[in-house]
Amino acid sequence: MRNALITAWAIIKDNLSSKTTLFFVIFFPLFLTLIFALGFGAAAEPHVMVMVNGNPSLASYLNGTQLFTGIVGSDEREALLHNYVYVSVNGSKVDIVYPQQDNYLVPSLEAIIQNYLSGVNTVSFHVSSQQGFTYYDYVISGMIGVISLSNGVFGVTGVAAGYYRDRLVDRIAASPLRSYEWVMGLIVYEIVITLISTVPILLLGLAFGFLPLISVSFVAFLAISTLMFAGLGAVIFGLSPKDKLFVAQTAANVLVFPLMFLSNAFFNLSAFPPLLKPIVAYQPLSVINDVIRDLVVYNVLPSLFDVGYIAILTVAFVYVGGRLMKLRETD
Amino acid sequence: MRIVDVENLWKVYNRRKEALRGITFHVESGEIFSLLGPNGAGKTTTVKILSCITKPTNGKVEVMGFNVPEQCDKVRERVGVVPQEFQGFSDLTVEENIRYFVKLYKGDKSQVEELMKSLDLIEYRKTRFRNLSGGYKRRVAIACSLAGDPKLLFMDEPTVGLDPRSRRDVWNLITDVKKRGISVLLTTHYLDEAQKLSDRIGIIFNGKIVRLSTPGELMEEFRKQTLEEAYLALMESLGDA
């Protein structure tokens, strides 16, 4: 372990002394967050979104009003997180939960729903507002998961490829450093830069009014999720031919971008086509985002399934990555 | 005493390409032994096997009394290596690079300072590795290879790509290393270098050792004034003119 830490320190210092690396560690995630927060934030919504539970045809009806965009869903928390109005219809009882800033729209919405349900004798409305969450809370917490993904996978494949290309690995391979220490050194580096990258994102979040709940469990989980993705990076790099290093980086790109965009990092699960929903829901980044949101946004204990799922993947990827990413043929 | 002992060493890549075809040689303690030969002859493969990076396909290899590959952990702790075109951590300073290797080889802290002094690197201690000239990068490589006080050094083409003055500097450093009682196995295709530095030479051609002798013996055998001329005459006799 001593050699792994010595190596991690050398890699950290080497990379953080480079302006290019600093750009990718600090500014690139900030740009990405800004693009998503400003591009897809509540201000950019052309219509007020209404999530309807219990009456799909009401969602279609709302779409025809030109005032509201109706979608079908049952997750009230997710709806409010996206600044959607949430409508739950149960016979003649209608519950409306809305973000506080949308209170001026509620009378119109009530009238439209009343009109739609005109066949029902008495419609009773129960209306409440939530201060709750904003899309910024959602996107910034999702961005933290994205950072662990991109730093973990690209970090290992990119940094290791660079050291192979520079032939530093030739020298290290002849030293007493063991292969697993080398992999651990790279992984520790990825964890450190993920933590560094997270700070400016959270500061940006503050500017958008997002007050994250920073806890030891959040930091620990962020480290574990980076460990998992770094393990995945080690698997990719270990399987790639060392005389064709571009293969590792291409494979990392091919894997990371679909994982990033087919996840709940920027868009709610309900925004995806039904065929993709199971993939989006259970792919590792979405599960990580669920846990991160539970910890930093909702202040609730994450589900045991989510944590266990990530723990198993972490052990599997780190073990296989450590076995595949050999420094030398003799290991 | 033999510090390196190689017998009938074979290396076959992908079950087809025979890089080494049964080479046998040894290195005596305290000597500079040079492996010479054209590009692709098998010099680097030999060094990679001896420094426990690549597995031998067949044959017996002993380094400092330890079997390769079975006892590679012990070999790696005791042997210094200067690989071809050594690159350190490019954004670490000279001092940080040397310190890293001293720590890996469990050397004493004071060794960092000693190595920088003995290799004239004090002035460059805060210079990033990437900003050094080729000659100084090679100095750092040698400093790193001496971390942990090895008794044996493998140097793979240590002067390739250097200007004449830097080459001379590296030669002097290799001579100094020998004076410290360190044995050196050197690969090179610069014959003047081999003639100046080597106690004994082995000429490798198409994966086989075709001559084992001293530079003087080879020059005498072909009645030539320099090792380069003798080597060319040997190659001609082997059909590689």
Coordinates of N, CA and C in Angstrom, one line a residue, chain B residues 81-171:
Chain B
V81 N 17.6 0.0 -13.6 CA 17.4 -0.1 -15.0 C 17.3 1.3 -15.7
V82 N 18.0 1.5 -16.8 CA 17.9 2.7 -17.6 C 17.3 2.2 -18.9
P83 N 15.9 2.4 -19.1 CA 15.3 1.9 -20.3 C 15.6 2.9 -21.5
Q84 N 15.4 2.4 -22.7 CA 15.6 3.2 -23.9 C 14.6 4.4 -23.7
E85 N 15.1 5.6 -24.1 CA 14.3 6.8 -24.0 C 13.5 6.9 -22.7
F86 N 14.2 6.9 -21.6 CA 13.5 7.1 -20.3 C 12.7 8.3 -20.2
Q87 N 11.5 8.2 -19.7 CA 10.7 9.4 -19.4 C 10.3 9.3 -18.0
G88 N 10.5 10.4 -17.3 CA 10.1 10.5 -15.9 C 8.7 11.0 -15.9
F89 N 8.2 11.4 -14.7 CA 6.9 12.1 -14.6 C 7.2 13.5 -15.2
S90 N 6.6 13.8 -16.3 CA 7.0 15.0 -17.0 C 6.8 16.3 -16.3
D91 N 5.8 16.4 -15.4 CA 5.5 17.7 -14.8 C 6.0 17.7 -13.3
L92 N 6.8 16.6 -13.0 CA 7.5 16.6 -11.7 C 8.9 17.2 -11.9
T93 N 9.4 17.7 -10.8 CA 10.8 18.3 -11.0 C 11.8 17.1 -11.0
V94 N 13.0 17.5 -11.3 CA 14.1 16.5 -11.2 C 14.2 15.9 -9.8
E95 N 14.1 16.7 -8.8 CA 14.2 16.2 -7.4 C 13.0 15.3 -7.1
E96 N 11.8 15.7 -7.5 CA 10.7 14.9 -7.2 C 10.7 13.5 -7.9
N97 N 11.2 13.5 -9.1 CA 11.3 12.2 -9.9 C 12.3 11.3 -9.2
I98 N 13.5 11.9 -8.8 CA 14.5 11.0 -8.1 C 13.9 10.6 -6.8
R99 N 13.2 11.5 -6.0 CA 12.7 11.1 -4.7 C 11.7 9.9 -4.9
Y100 N 10.9 10.0 -5.9 CA 9.9 8.9 -6.2 C 10.6 7.6 -6.3
F101 N 11.7 7.5 -7.1 CA 12.3 6.2 -7.3 C 13.1 5.8 -6.0
V102 N 13.7 6.8 -5.3 CA 14.4 6.4 -4.1 C 13.4 5.8 -3.1
K103 N 12.2 6.3 -3.0 CA 11.2 5.8 -2.1 C 10.7 4.4 -2.6
L104 N 10.6 4.2 -3.9 CA 10.1 2.9 -4.4 C 11.2 1.8 -4.1
Y105 N 12.4 2.2 -4.1 CA 13.5 1.2 -3.9 C 13.9 1.2 -2.4
K106 N 13.1 1.9 -1.6 CA 13.3 2.0 -0.1 C 14.7 2.5 0.2
G107 N 15.2 3.5 -0.6 CA 16.5 4.1 -0.3 C 16.4 5.1 0.8
D108 N 17.5 5.5 1.3 CA 17.6 6.5 2.4 C 17.2 7.9 1.8
K109 N 16.6 8.7 2.6 CA 16.2 10.0 2.2 C 17.4 10.8 1.7
S110 N 18.5 10.6 2.4 CA 19.7 11.4 2.0 C 20.2 11.1 0.6
Q111 N 19.7 9.9 0.1 CA 20.2 9.5 -1.2 C 19.8 10.4 -2.4
V112 N 18.6 11.1 -2.1 CA 18.1 12.0 -3.2 C 19.2 13.1 -3.4
E113 N 19.7 13.7 -2.3 CA 20.7 14.7 -2.4 C 22.0 14.2 -3.0
E114 N 22.4 13.1 -2.5 CA 23.6 12.5 -3.0 C 23.6 12.2 -4.5
L115 N 22.5 11.7 -5.0 CA 22.4 11.3 -6.4 C 22.4 12.6 -7.2
M116 N 21.7 13.6 -6.7 CA 21.7 14.9 -7.5 C 23.1 15.5 -7.6
K117 N 23.8 15.4 -6.5 CA 25.2 15.9 -6.4 C 26.1 15.1 -7.4
S118 N 26.0 13.8 -7.3 CA 27.0 13.0 -8.1 C 26.6 13.0 -9.6
L119 N 25.4 13.4 -9.9 CA 25.1 13.5 -11.3 C 24.9 14.9 -11.8
D120 N 25.5 15.8 -11.0 CA 25.4 17.3 -11.4 C 24.0 17.8 -11.7
L121 N 23.1 17.4 -10.9 CA 21.7 17.8 -11.1 C 21.2 18.9 -10.1
I122 N 22.1 19.3 -9.2 CA 21.7 20.2 -8.2 C 21.1 21.5 -8.8
E123 N 21.7 22.0 -9.8 CA 21.3 23.2 -10.4 C 19.9 23.1 -11.0
Y124 N 19.5 21.8 -11.4 CA 18.3 21.6 -12.1 C 17.2 20.9 -11.2
R125 N 17.5 20.9 -9.9 CA 16.6 20.2 -9.0 C 15.1 20.6 -9.1
K126 N 14.9 21.9 -9.3 CA 13.5 22.4 -9.4 C 13.0 22.5 -10.8
T127 N 13.8 22.0 -11.8 CA 13.3 22.1 -13.2 C 12.4 20.9 -13.4
R128 N 11.3 21.2 -14.1 CA 10.4 20.1 -14.5 C 11.1 19.1 -15.5
F129 N 10.8 17.9 -15.4 CA 11.5 16.9 -16.2 C 11.3 17.2 -17.7
R130 N 10.1 17.7 -18.1 CA 9.8 17.9 -19.5 C 10.7 19.0 -20.1
N131 N 11.2 19.9 -19.2 CA 12.0 21.0 -19.7 C 13.5 20.8 -19.8
L132 N 13.9 19.5 -19.5 CA 15.3 19.2 -19.5 C 15.7 18.9 -20.9
S133 N 17.0 19.0 -21.2 CA 17.6 18.6 -22.5 C 17.7 17.1 -22.5
G134 N 17.9 16.5 -23.6 CA 18.0 15.0 -23.7 C 19.1 14.5 -22.8
G135 N 20.2 15.2 -22.8 CA 21.4 14.8 -22.0 C 21.0 14.8 -20.5
Y136 N 20.4 15.8 -20.0 CA 20.0 15.9 -18.6 C 18.9 14.9 -18.3
K137 N 18.0 14.6 -19.2 CA 17.0 13.6 -19.0 C 17.7 12.2 -18.7
R138 N 18.7 12.0 -19.5 CA 19.5 10.7 -19.3 C 20.2 10.7 -18.0
R139 N 20.6 11.9 -17.5 CA 21.3 11.9 -16.2 C 20.2 11.5 -15.1
V140 N 19.0 12.1 -15.3 CA 18.0 11.8 -14.3 C 17.7 10.3 -14.4
A141 N 17.7 9.7 -15.6 CA 17.4 8.3 -15.7 C 18.5 7.5 -14.9
I142 N 19.7 7.9 -15.1 CA 20.8 7.2 -14.4 C 20.6 7.4 -12.9
A143 N 20.3 8.6 -12.5 CA 20.1 8.9 -11.0 C 19.0 7.9 -10.5
C144 N 17.9 7.9 -11.2 CA 16.8 7.0 -10.8 C 17.2 5.6 -10.7
S145 N 18.0 5.2 -11.7 CA 18.4 3.7 -11.7 C 19.4 3.4 -10.5
L146 N 20.0 4.4 -10.0 CA 20.9 4.2 -8.8 C 20.2 4.2 -7.5
A147 N 18.9 4.5 -7.5 CA 18.1 4.6 -6.3 C 18.2 3.2 -5.6
G148 N 18.4 3.2 -4.3 CA 18.4 1.9 -3.6 C 19.7 1.2 -3.7
D149 N 20.8 1.9 -4.2 CA 22.1 1.3 -4.3 C 22.2 -0.1 -4.9
P150 N 21.8 -0.2 -6.2 CA 21.9 -1.5 -6.8 C 23.3 -1.9 -7.1
K151 N 23.5 -3.2 -7.2 CA 24.9 -3.8 -7.6 C 25.0 -4.1 -9.1
L152 N 23.8 -3.9 -9.7 CA 23.8 -4.3 -11.2 C 22.9 -3.3 -11.9
L153 N 23.4 -2.8 -13.0 CA 22.5 -1.9 -13.8 C 22.3 -2.5 -15.2
F154 N 21.1 -2.4 -15.7 CA 20.8 -2.7 -17.1 C 20.6 -1.4 -17.8
M155 N 21.4 -1.1 -18.9 CA 21.2 0.2 -19.6 C 20.9 -0.2 -21.1
D156 N 19.7 0.2 -21.5 CA 19.3 -0.1 -22.8 C 19.5 1.1 -23.7
E157 N 20.5 1.1 -24.6 CA 20.7 2.2 -25.5 C 20.8 3.5 -24.8
P158 N 21.6 3.7 -23.8 CA 21.5 4.9 -22.9 C 21.9 6.2 -23.7
T159 N 22.5 6.1 -24.8 CA 23.0 7.4 -25.5 C 22.2 7.6 -26.8
V160 N 21.2 6.8 -27.1 CA 20.5 7.0 -28.3 C 19.9 8.4 -28.4
G161 N 20.1 9.1 -29.5 CA 19.4 10.4 -29.7 C 20.2 11.5 -29.0
L162 N 21.3 11.3 -28.4 CA 22.0 12.4 -27.7 C 23.0 13.0 -28.6
D163 N 23.3 14.3 -28.4 CA 24.4 15.0 -29.2 C 25.7 14.4 -28.7
P164 N 26.8 14.7 -29.5 CA 28.1 14.1 -29.1 C 28.6 14.4 -27.7
R165 N 28.4 15.7 -27.3 CA 28.8 16.1 -26.0 C 28.1 15.3 -24.8
S166 N 26.7 15.3 -25.0 CA 25.9 14.6 -24.0 C 26.3 13.1 -24.0
R167 N 26.6 12.5 -25.1 CA 27.0 11.1 -25.2 C 28.3 10.9 -24.3
R168 N 29.3 11.8 -24.5 CA 30.5 11.7 -23.7 C 30.2 11.8 -22.2
D169 N 29.3 12.7 -21.9 CA 28.9 12.9 -20.5 C 28.4 11.6 -19.9
V170 N 27.5 10.9 -20.7 CA 26.9 9.7 -20.3 C 28.0 8.6 -20.1
W171 N 28.9 8.6 -21.1 CA 30.0 7.6 -21.0 C 30.8 7.8 -19.7

